[in-house]
mmCIF file of C-alpha atoms in Angstrom:
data_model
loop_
_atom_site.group_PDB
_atom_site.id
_atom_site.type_symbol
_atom_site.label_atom_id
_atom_site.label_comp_id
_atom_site.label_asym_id
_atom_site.label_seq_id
_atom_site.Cartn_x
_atom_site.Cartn_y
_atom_site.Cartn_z
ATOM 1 C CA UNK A 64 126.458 50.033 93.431
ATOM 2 C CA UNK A 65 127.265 47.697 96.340
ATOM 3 C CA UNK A 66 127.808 51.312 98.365
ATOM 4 C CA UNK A 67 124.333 52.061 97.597
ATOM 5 C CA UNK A 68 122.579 48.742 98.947
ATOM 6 C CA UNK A 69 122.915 50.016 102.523
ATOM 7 C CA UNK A 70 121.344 53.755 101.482
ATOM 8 C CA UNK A 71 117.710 55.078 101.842
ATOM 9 C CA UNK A 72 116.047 55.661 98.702
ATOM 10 C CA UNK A 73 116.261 59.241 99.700
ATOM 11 C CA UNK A 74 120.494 59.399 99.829
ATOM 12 C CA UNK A 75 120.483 57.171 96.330
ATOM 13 C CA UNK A 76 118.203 59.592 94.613
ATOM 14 C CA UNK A 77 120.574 62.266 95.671
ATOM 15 C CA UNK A 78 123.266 60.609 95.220
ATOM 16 C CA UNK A 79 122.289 60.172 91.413
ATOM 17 C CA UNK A 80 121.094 63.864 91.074
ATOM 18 C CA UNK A 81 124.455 64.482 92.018
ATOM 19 C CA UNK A 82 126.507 62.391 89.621
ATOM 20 C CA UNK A 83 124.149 63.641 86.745
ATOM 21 C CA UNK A 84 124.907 67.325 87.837
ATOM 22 C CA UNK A 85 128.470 67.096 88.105
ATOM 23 C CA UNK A 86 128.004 64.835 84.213
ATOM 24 C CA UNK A 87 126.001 67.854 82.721
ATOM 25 C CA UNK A 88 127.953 70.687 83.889
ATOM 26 C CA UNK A 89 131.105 68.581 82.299
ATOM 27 C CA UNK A 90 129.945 68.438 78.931
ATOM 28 C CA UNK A 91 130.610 71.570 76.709
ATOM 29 C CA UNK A 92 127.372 73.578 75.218
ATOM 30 C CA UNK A 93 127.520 71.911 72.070
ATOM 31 C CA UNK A 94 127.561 68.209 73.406
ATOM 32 C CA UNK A 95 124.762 69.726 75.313
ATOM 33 C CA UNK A 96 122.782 71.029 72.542
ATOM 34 C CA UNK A 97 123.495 67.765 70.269
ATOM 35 C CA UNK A 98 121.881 65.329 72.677
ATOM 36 C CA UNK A 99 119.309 67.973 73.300
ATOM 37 C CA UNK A 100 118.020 67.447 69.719
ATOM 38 C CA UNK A 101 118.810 63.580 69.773
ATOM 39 C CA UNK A 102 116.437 63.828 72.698
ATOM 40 C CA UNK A 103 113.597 65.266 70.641
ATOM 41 C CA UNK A 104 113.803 68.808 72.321
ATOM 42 C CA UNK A 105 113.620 71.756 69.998
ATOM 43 C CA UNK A 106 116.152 74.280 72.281
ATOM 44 C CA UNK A 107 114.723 77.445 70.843
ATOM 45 C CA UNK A 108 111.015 76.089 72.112
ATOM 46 C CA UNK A 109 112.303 75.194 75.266
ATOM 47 C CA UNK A 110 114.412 78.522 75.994
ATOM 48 C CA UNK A 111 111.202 80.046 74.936
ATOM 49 C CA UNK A 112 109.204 78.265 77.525
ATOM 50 C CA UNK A 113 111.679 79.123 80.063
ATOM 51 C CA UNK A 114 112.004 82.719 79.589
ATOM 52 C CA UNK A 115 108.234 82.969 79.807
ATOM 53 C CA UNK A 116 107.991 80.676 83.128
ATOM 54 C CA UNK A 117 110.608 82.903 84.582
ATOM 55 C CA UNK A 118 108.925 86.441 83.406
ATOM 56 C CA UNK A 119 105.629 84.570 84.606
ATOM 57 C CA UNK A 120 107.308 83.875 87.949
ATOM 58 C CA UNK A 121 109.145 87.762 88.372
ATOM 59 C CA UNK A 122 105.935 89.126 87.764
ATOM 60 C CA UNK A 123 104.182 87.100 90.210
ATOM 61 C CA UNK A 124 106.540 87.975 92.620
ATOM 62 C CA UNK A 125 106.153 91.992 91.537
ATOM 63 C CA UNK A 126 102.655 91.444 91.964
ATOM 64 C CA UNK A 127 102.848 90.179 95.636
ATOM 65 C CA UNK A 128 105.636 93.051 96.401
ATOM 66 C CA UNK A 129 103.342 95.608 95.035
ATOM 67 C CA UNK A 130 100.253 94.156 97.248
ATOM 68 C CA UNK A 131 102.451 93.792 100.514
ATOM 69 C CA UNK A 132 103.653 97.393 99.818
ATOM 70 C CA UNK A 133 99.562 98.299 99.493
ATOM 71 C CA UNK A 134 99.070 96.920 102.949
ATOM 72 C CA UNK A 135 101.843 98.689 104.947
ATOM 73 C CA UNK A 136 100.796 102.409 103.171
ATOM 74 C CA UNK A 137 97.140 101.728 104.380
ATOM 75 C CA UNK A 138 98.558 100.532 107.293
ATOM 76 C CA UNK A 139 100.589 103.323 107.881
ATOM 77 C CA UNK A 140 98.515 105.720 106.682
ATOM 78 C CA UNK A 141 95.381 104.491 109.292
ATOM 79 C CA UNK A 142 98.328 104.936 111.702
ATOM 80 C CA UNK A 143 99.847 108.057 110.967
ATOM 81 C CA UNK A 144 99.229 111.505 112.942
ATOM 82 C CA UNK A 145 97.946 112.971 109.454
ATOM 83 C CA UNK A 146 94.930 110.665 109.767
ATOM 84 C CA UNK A 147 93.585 111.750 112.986
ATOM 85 C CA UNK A 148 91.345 114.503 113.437
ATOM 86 C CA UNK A 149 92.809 118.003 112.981
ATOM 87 C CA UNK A 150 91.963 121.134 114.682
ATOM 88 C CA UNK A 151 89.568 123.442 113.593
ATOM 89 C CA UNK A 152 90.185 125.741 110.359
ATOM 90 C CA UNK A 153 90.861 128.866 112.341
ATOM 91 C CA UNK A 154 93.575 126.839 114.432
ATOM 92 C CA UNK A 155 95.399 125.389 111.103
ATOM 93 C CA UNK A 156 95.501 128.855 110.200
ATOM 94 C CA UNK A 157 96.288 130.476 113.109
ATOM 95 C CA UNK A 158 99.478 127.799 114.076
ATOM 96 C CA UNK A 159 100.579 128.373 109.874
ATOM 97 C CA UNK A 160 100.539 131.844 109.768
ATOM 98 C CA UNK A 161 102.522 131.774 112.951
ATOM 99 C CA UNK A 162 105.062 129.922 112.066
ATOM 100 C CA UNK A 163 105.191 131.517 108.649
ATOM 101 C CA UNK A 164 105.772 135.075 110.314
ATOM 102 C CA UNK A 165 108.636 132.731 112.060
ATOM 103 C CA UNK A 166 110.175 133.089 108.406
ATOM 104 C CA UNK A 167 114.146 133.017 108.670
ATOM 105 C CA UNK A 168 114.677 132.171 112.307
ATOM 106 C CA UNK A 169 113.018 128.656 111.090
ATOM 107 C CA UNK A 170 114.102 128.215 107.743
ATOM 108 C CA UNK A 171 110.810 127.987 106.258
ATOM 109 C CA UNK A 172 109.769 129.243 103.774
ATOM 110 C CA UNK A 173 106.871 129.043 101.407
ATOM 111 C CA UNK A 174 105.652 129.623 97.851
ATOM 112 C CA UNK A 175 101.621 129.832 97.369
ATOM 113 C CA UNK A 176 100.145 129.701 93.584
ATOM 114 C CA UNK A 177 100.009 133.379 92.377
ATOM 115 C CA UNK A 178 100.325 134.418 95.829
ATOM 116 C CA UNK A 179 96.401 134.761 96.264
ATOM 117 C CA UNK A 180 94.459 132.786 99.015
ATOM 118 C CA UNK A 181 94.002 129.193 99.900
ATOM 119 C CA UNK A 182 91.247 127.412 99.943
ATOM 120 C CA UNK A 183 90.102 125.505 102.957
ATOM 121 C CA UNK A 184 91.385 121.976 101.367
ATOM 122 C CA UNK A 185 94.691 124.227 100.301
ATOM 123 C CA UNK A 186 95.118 124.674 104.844
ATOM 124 C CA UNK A 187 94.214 121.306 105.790
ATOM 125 C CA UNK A 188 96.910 119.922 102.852
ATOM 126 C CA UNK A 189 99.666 122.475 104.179
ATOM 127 C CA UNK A 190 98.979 121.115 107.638
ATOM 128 C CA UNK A 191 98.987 117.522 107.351
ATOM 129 C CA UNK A 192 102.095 117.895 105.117
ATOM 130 C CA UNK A 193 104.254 120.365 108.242
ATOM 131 C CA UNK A 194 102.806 117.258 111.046
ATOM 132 C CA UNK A 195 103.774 114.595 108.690
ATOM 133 C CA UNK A 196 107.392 116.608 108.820
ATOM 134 C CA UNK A 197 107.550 117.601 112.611
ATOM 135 C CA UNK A 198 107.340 121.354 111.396
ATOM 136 C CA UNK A 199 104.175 121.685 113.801
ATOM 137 C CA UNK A 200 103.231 119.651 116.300
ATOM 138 C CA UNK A 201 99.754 118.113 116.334
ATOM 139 C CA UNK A 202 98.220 119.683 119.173
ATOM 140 C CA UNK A 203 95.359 116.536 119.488
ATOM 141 C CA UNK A 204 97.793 113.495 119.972
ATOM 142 C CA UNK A 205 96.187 110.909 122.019
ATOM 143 C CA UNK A 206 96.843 111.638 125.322
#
């Protein structure tokens, strides 16, 4: 230890974390498990209590995905052309039907629940859906 006279505390404690690293990973499982118990540690208890601090932990972490992931959809919602006002009914229906009648020469085409009418919350679903995917262009961007 003569080396370790002229280290920090610091660079000795690391040092000795070291040298009982490289010690522990040497020994096999069993010679682990045998001074375990000598120790007084019950290894099922304590694999226990590790799986559940590490499930504890994951879950955290899924938890403060999840909320992050919240955030940005509001976010992104608030910000999205779907949010802003729409035109009137008679417009929605007027630009749909238009570009329904496009049919082929588009590549739309649609499918309406036993082919009937919409309702009103039926138009303004179809045409926040065809902004959201470029099919029509929102005709009151912010200028």
């Amino acid at each position: 230890m003569k080396e370790a006279k002229g280290m920090g505390a610091e660079t000795q404690m690391a040092a000795l974390e070291r040298l009982i690293s490289e010690d522990l990973l040497a020994m096999s499982d069993e010679d682990l498990l045998k001074e375990a118990i000598e120790d007084g540690i019950d290894p099922a208890a304590k694999a226990s209590e590790l799986r559940s601090s590490a499930l504890a932990k994951i879950n955290q972490a899924k938890r403060e995905k999840l909320t992050a992931a919240r955030r940005g959809y509001d976010a992104s919602l608030r910000e999205s052309p779907v949010a802003k006002a729409r035109p009137t009914l008679e417009e929605i229906k007027r630009q749909i039907q238009a570009l329904i009648r496009g049919g082929a020469s588009n590549g739309l085409s649609l499918a309406f629940r036993k082919g009937e009418t919409m309702s009103d919350a039926d138009w303004e679903s179809l045409w926040d859906d065809m902004v959201e995917s470029g099919l029509i262009g929102d005709s009151r961007k912010d200028d």
